[in-house]
Every structure is written in structure tokens, then in C-alpha cells.
CSV table of C-alpha atoms in Angstrom, one decimal:
chain,number,residue,atom,x,y,z
X,492,MET,CA,-43.6,-5.5,-27.9
X,493,MET,CA,-41.2,-2.6,-28.5
X,494,ASN,CA,-38.0,-2.8,-30.4
X,495,LEU,CA,-35.0,-1.2,-28.7
X,496,ASN,CA,-34.3,1.4,-31.4
X,497,SER,CA,-37.7,3.0,-30.9
X,498,ALA,CA,-37.3,2.9,-27.1
X,499,SER,CA,-33.9,4.5,-27.2
X,500,ALA,CA,-35.1,7.3,-29.5
X,501,ALA,CA,-38.0,8.2,-27.2
X,502,GLU,CA,-35.8,8.2,-24.1
X,503,GLY,CA,-33.2,10.3,-25.9
X,504,VAL,CA,-35.5,13.3,-25.9
X,505,ASN,CA,-35.6,13.3,-22.1
X,506,ALA,CA,-31.8,12.8,-21.9
X,507,GLY,CA,-31.2,15.7,-24.3
X,508,SER,CA,-33.4,18.0,-22.1
X,509,TYR,CA,-31.5,17.1,-19.0
X,510,GLN,CA,-28.1,17.6,-20.6
X,511,SER,CA,-29.1,21.1,-21.7
X,512,SER,CA,-30.1,22.1,-18.2
X,513,ARG,CA,-27.0,20.6,-16.7
X,514,ARG,CA,-24.7,22.6,-19.1
X,515,SER,CA,-26.6,25.8,-18.1
X,516,VAL,CA,-26.0,25.1,-14.4
X,517,GLU,CA,-22.3,24.3,-14.9
X,518,SER,CA,-21.8,27.5,-17.0
X,519,SER,CA,-23.4,29.7,-14.3
X,520,THR,CA,-21.3,28.1,-11.5
X,521,LYS,CA,-18.1,28.5,-13.5
X,522,ASP,CA,-18.9,32.2,-14.3
X,523,GLN,CA,-19.4,32.9,-10.6
X,524,PHE,CA,-16.1,31.3,-9.7
X,525,GLU,CA,-14.2,33.2,-12.3
X,526,MET,CA,-15.8,36.5,-11.2
X,527,PHE,CA,-14.7,35.9,-7.6
X,528,LEU,CA,-11.1,35.1,-8.7
X,529,ARG,CA,-11.0,38.4,-10.7
X,530,MET,CA,-12.2,40.4,-7.8
X,531,LEU,CA,-9.7,38.9,-5.4
X,532,THR,CA,-6.8,39.4,-7.9
X,533,THR,CA,-7.9,43.1,-8.4
X,534,GLN,CA,-8.1,43.7,-4.6
X,535,ILE,CA,-4.5,42.3,-4.1
X,536,LYS,CA,-3.1,44.4,-7.0
X,537,ASN,CA,-4.7,47.6,-5.8
X,538,GLN,CA,-4.0,47.4,-2.1
X,539,ASP,CA,-2.1,50.2,-0.5
X,540,PRO,CA,1.6,49.1,-0.3
X,541,LEU,CA,1.9,51.3,2.9
X,542,ASN,CA,-1.1,49.6,4.4
X,543,PRO,CA,-1.2,46.1,3.0
X,544,MET,CA,-3.9,43.5,3.7
X,545,GLU,CA,-3.5,42.0,7.1
X,546,ASN,CA,-2.4,38.4,7.2
X,547,THR,CA,-5.6,37.3,8.9
X,548,GLU,CA,-7.7,39.1,6.4
X,549,PHE,CA,-5.7,37.6,3.5
X,550,ALA,CA,-6.1,34.1,5.1
X,551,VAL,CA,-9.8,34.7,5.2
X,552,GLN,CA,-9.9,35.6,1.6
X,553,LEU,CA,-7.8,32.5,0.6
X,554,ALA,CA,-10.1,30.3,2.7
X,555,THR,CA,-13.1,31.8,0.9
X,556,PHE,CA,-11.4,31.3,-2.4
X,557,SER,CA,-10.7,27.6,-1.5
X,558,GLY,CA,-14.3,27.1,-0.4
X,559,VAL,CA,-15.6,28.5,-3.7
X,560,GLU,CA,-13.2,26.3,-5.7
X,561,GLN,CA,-14.3,23.2,-3.8
X,562,GLN,CA,-17.9,24.1,-4.3
X,563,VAL,CA,-17.4,24.4,-8.0
X,564,GLN,CA,-15.7,21.1,-8.2
X,565,THR,CA,-18.4,19.5,-6.1
X,566,ASN,CA,-21.1,20.9,-8.4
X,567,LEU,CA,-19.3,19.6,-11.4
X,568,LEU,CA,-18.9,16.1,-9.9
X,569,LEU,CA,-22.5,16.0,-9.0
X,570,SER,CA,-23.5,17.1,-12.5
X,571,GLN,CA,-21.4,14.3,-13.9
X,572,LEU,CA,-23.0,11.8,-11.6
X,573,LEU,CA,-26.4,13.0,-12.5
X,574,SER,CA,-25.5,12.9,-16.2
X,575,ASP,CA,-24.4,9.3,-15.9
X,576,THR,CA,-27.5,8.4,-13.9
X,577,TYR,CA,-30.2,10.3,-15.8
X,578,GLY,CA,-28.7,11.5,-19.0
X,579,GLY,CA,-27.0,8.4,-20.5
X,580,GLY,CA,-27.1,5.6,-18.0
X,581,LEU,CA,-29.5,4.4,-15.3
X,582,GLY,CA,-32.3,6.8,-15.9
X,583,GLN,CA,-32.5,6.0,-19.6
X,584,TYR,CA,-33.5,2.4,-18.6
X,585,SER,CA,-35.4,3.1,-15.4
X,586,ASN,CA,-38.8,2.7,-17.1
X,587,TRP,CA,-37.8,-0.9,-18.1
X,588,ILE,CA,-38.3,-1.9,-14.5
X,589,GLY,CA,-41.3,-4.2,-14.2
X,590,ARG,CA,-41.3,-5.1,-17.9
X,591,GLU,CA,-39.9,-8.1,-19.7
X,592,VAL,CA,-36.9,-8.2,-21.9
X,593,ARG,CA,-35.8,-10.9,-24.4
X,594,THR,CA,-32.3,-11.9,-23.8
X,595,ASN,CA,-29.7,-14.7,-24.4
X,596,SER,CA,-28.4,-14.2,-20.8
X,597,PRO,CA,-29.3,-17.0,-18.4
X,598,VAL,CA,-32.8,-16.5,-16.8
X,599,TRP,CA,-34.3,-17.6,-13.5
X,600,PHE,CA,-36.7,-20.6,-13.4
X,601,ASP,CA,-38.7,-21.2,-10.2
X,602,GLY,CA,-41.3,-23.6,-11.5
X,603,ALA,CA,-43.3,-21.2,-13.6
X,604,SER,CA,-43.1,-21.6,-17.4
X,605,LEU,CA,-40.6,-19.5,-19.3
X,606,SER,CA,-41.3,-17.9,-22.7
X,607,LEU,CA,-38.7,-18.8,-25.4
X,608,ALA,CA,-38.4,-16.9,-28.7
X,609,MET,CA,-38.5,-19.5,-31.5
X,610,ASP,CA,-39.2,-17.2,-34.4
X,611,ASN,CA,-35.9,-17.9,-36.2
X,612,ILE,CA,-36.2,-21.7,-36.3
X,613,THR,CA,-35.9,-22.8,-39.9
X,614,ASN,CA,-36.6,-26.5,-39.4
X,615,ALA,CA,-38.5,-26.9,-36.2
X,616,GLU,CA,-39.5,-30.5,-36.8
X,617,GLY,CA,-35.9,-31.5,-37.1
X,618,ALA,CA,-34.6,-29.3,-34.2
X,619,THR,CA,-33.7,-30.1,-30.7
X,620,LEU,CA,-34.0,-27.7,-27.8
X,621,VAL,CA,-31.0,-28.0,-25.4
X,622,THR,CA,-31.3,-26.7,-21.8
X,623,LEU,CA,-28.2,-25.7,-19.9
X,624,ASN,CA,-28.0,-25.0,-16.2
X,625,GLY,CA,-26.3,-22.1,-14.5
X,626,GLN,CA,-22.9,-23.9,-14.8
X,627,GLY,CA,-23.3,-24.3,-18.5
X,628,ARG,CA,-24.0,-28.1,-18.2
X,629,GLU,CA,-26.6,-29.8,-20.4
X,630,VAL,CA,-29.6,-30.9,-18.3
X,631,GLN,CA,-32.3,-31.6,-20.8
X,632,ARG,CA,-32.9,-32.3,-24.5
X,633,GLN,CA,-36.3,-31.9,-26.1
X,634,ILE,CA,-37.1,-32.8,-29.7
X,635,LEU,CA,-39.3,-30.1,-31.1
X,636,GLY,CA,-42.3,-30.5,-33.4
X,637,ALA,CA,-43.9,-27.6,-35.1
X,638,VAL,CA,-43.7,-24.6,-32.9
X,639,PRO,CA,-45.1,-21.0,-33.2
X,640,GLY,CA,-42.9,-17.9,-32.9
X,641,GLU,CA,-42.9,-18.4,-29.1
X,642,MET,CA,-43.1,-21.5,-26.9
X,643,GLN,CA,-43.6,-22.0,-23.2
X,644,TRP,CA,-40.9,-24.1,-21.6
X,645,SER,CA,-42.2,-25.8,-18.5
X,646,GLY,CA,-38.9,-27.1,-17.1
X,647,ARG,CA,-40.3,-30.6,-16.8
X,648,HIS,CA,-38.9,-33.9,-18.0
X,649,ALA,CA,-40.9,-36.5,-19.9
X,650,ASP,CA,-41.7,-38.3,-16.6
X,651,GLY,CA,-43.3,-35.1,-15.2
X,652,THR,CA,-40.5,-34.3,-12.7
X,653,SER,CA,-39.3,-30.7,-12.7
X,654,LEU,CA,-35.9,-29.2,-12.9
X,655,PRO,CA,-34.7,-27.5,-9.7
X,656,ALA,CA,-35.0,-23.7,-9.4
X,657,GLY,CA,-32.1,-21.9,-10.8
X,658,PHE,CA,-30.7,-20.1,-13.8
X,659,TYR,CA,-31.0,-21.7,-17.3
X,660,SER,CA,-30.1,-20.8,-20.8
X,661,PHE,CA,-31.1,-22.5,-24.1
X,662,ARG,CA,-29.9,-23.3,-27.5
X,663,ILE,CA,-31.3,-25.0,-30.6
X,664,GLU,CA,-29.5,-27.7,-32.6
X,665,GLU,CA,-30.8,-28.1,-36.1
X,666,GLN,CA,-29.8,-29.2,-39.5
X,667,ASN,CA,-28.9,-26.6,-42.1
X,668,SER,CA,-29.6,-26.9,-45.8
X,669,ASP,CA,-26.4,-29.0,-46.2
X,670,GLY,CA,-27.5,-31.5,-43.6
X,671,ILE,CA,-25.0,-30.2,-41.1
X,672,TYR,CA,-26.1,-29.8,-37.5
X,673,VAL,CA,-25.6,-26.3,-36.1
X,674,ALA,CA,-26.3,-24.8,-32.7
X,675,ARG,CA,-27.3,-21.3,-31.7
X,676,ASP,CA,-28.6,-19.5,-28.7
X,677,VAL,CA,-32.3,-19.2,-28.0
X,678,GLU,CA,-33.5,-16.1,-26.2
X,679,ALA,CA,-35.9,-16.2,-23.3
X,680,TYR,CA,-38.0,-13.5,-21.6
X,681,SER,CA,-37.3,-12.4,-18.0
X,682,ARG,CA,-38.7,-9.5,-15.9
X,683,VAL,CA,-36.5,-6.5,-15.1
X,684,THR,CA,-36.3,-5.7,-11.4
X,685,GLY,CA,-33.6,-3.0,-11.4
X,686,VAL,CA,-30.8,-1.3,-13.2
X,687,GLU,CA,-27.2,-1.0,-12.1
X,688,LEU,CA,-24.3,1.2,-13.3
X,689,THR,CA,-21.2,-1.0,-13.7
X,690,ALA,CA,-17.8,-0.4,-15.1
X,691,ASN,CA,-19.1,-1.6,-18.4
X,692,GLY,CA,-22.1,0.7,-18.4
X,693,PRO,CA,-25.8,0.1,-17.4
X,694,GLU,CA,-26.7,-3.4,-16.6
X,695,LEU,CA,-30.2,-4.8,-16.1
X,696,VAL,CA,-31.1,-6.8,-12.9
X,697,LEU,CA,-33.5,-9.6,-13.8
X,698,LYS,CA,-35.8,-11.8,-11.8
X,699,GLY,CA,-34.1,-14.0,-9.3
X,700,GLY,CA,-31.0,-11.8,-9.3
X,701,GLY,CA,-29.9,-12.5,-12.8
X,702,SER,CA,-28.4,-9.8,-15.0
X,703,ALA,CA,-28.1,-8.8,-18.6
X,704,ARG,CA,-26.1,-6.2,-20.5
X,705,ILE,CA,-28.0,-3.9,-22.7
X,706,ASP,CA,-26.4,-5.5,-25.8
X,707,GLN,CA,-27.7,-8.9,-24.7
X,708,VAL,CA,-31.3,-7.6,-25.0
X,709,SER,CA,-33.2,-7.7,-28.3
X,710,ALA,CA,-36.8,-6.8,-27.3
X,711,LEU,CA,-38.9,-5.2,-24.6
X,712,ARG,CA,-42.5,-5.9,-23.6
X,713,GLU,CA,-45.0,-5.3,-20.8
């Protein structure tokens, strides 16, 4: 299992290489544009006042100027898009696809057991695992015994019947040292199927069509 700080550091090397190449391309394109502008300005300044540039010729020069300007802007916009995609956004997380992330975001259940991270449980024998459905309603309570750092949640009731397929999230209710019951989220593992660029930055697409922001992920594994 990989912690996210190590993953980000490794991926940052590739992002830095891309950014360097992008800046080189942008600089070259801008230099060509400025050279064309200087040449056109010089030509207009030094034209023979008794035989000025024909209107049609001047129109052609302006059209060429406009075309070059648009090309520069297009290249800059494409560079920005590629930067967002490969330098600091989607591409940075593309190798997460097919791997599992640990998240507190709701995860998809289709009958197969889900892995829950229980490594922070301080009093497992006095704790209760609460399951919430996609609407945030409680659908199951399970009193825990001694559990390892990770447990398999089957989605089944005591009578053997299974919860329907859908999105579920989890929390633990346990007594603290003062005997007061406290609740906190339990993270579950889900497989990444894609990455999307949203208004809030990159967002992972999870199994079943779920989603999780990067700040909702604490671990990554195969």
C-alpha cells in the first residue's frame, strides 16, 4: 500500500518535465509572433510614400497577422489544457486507474464484500459499526468484537439476507476514555475506474459510478 505523499512526489517528476517542455514551446511560438509583428511594422514604416502598399496587399498582410495571432492564442490555450490534463491534473492520477483507494466517500456494494479500514479503533469490543445507505439513512448496526486493522463487510443481516446493491458509507460509534459515545467515519476501499477534471480539480471515478475528491483519499493500493 502506498501513502499519497510518496505517490505525489514520484508523479511530480513527470509533471515537472512536461512543464519545462511546455514553457519552451510557448516561448518559441511567442518569439515567432513578435518577429512577424516587427517585420510588418518595419515594412509599413519604410514603404515609399509615392507608391504605398496597395489596399489588397495590406489586407493580405493584416489577414496573415490575424492568422498568426490566432495561432499563437490557440497554441497557448492548448498548452494550458495539456498542463491541466498532464502536468497538474488528470495525468497526475491516471496511473491510479485500476487500483484501489481508501476513502470516506460512499462506495458501491454489489454483493461482494467490502474492505473497511479499522486500524484506528481504540475499543473494538465496545464499538458498533453503523452502515448508511446512499441517502444517508441508517440501514444496519453491527456490534464489533476484536477486529484486525481491516475487516471484510459482507453487507448481510444476522438472518443472512443481503442489503440491496447501492452506495454505502460507514461510521463507528464507540466509548471514549470518559465513557462518552462518539462517532466517526470509517474508510472503505473502492477501485478507481477513471479520473475527471471538475471545477474543484481532479476527481476520481470509482466502481459503480461513485466519486471521491483527492482530499477524501488517504491510501492507495493494487
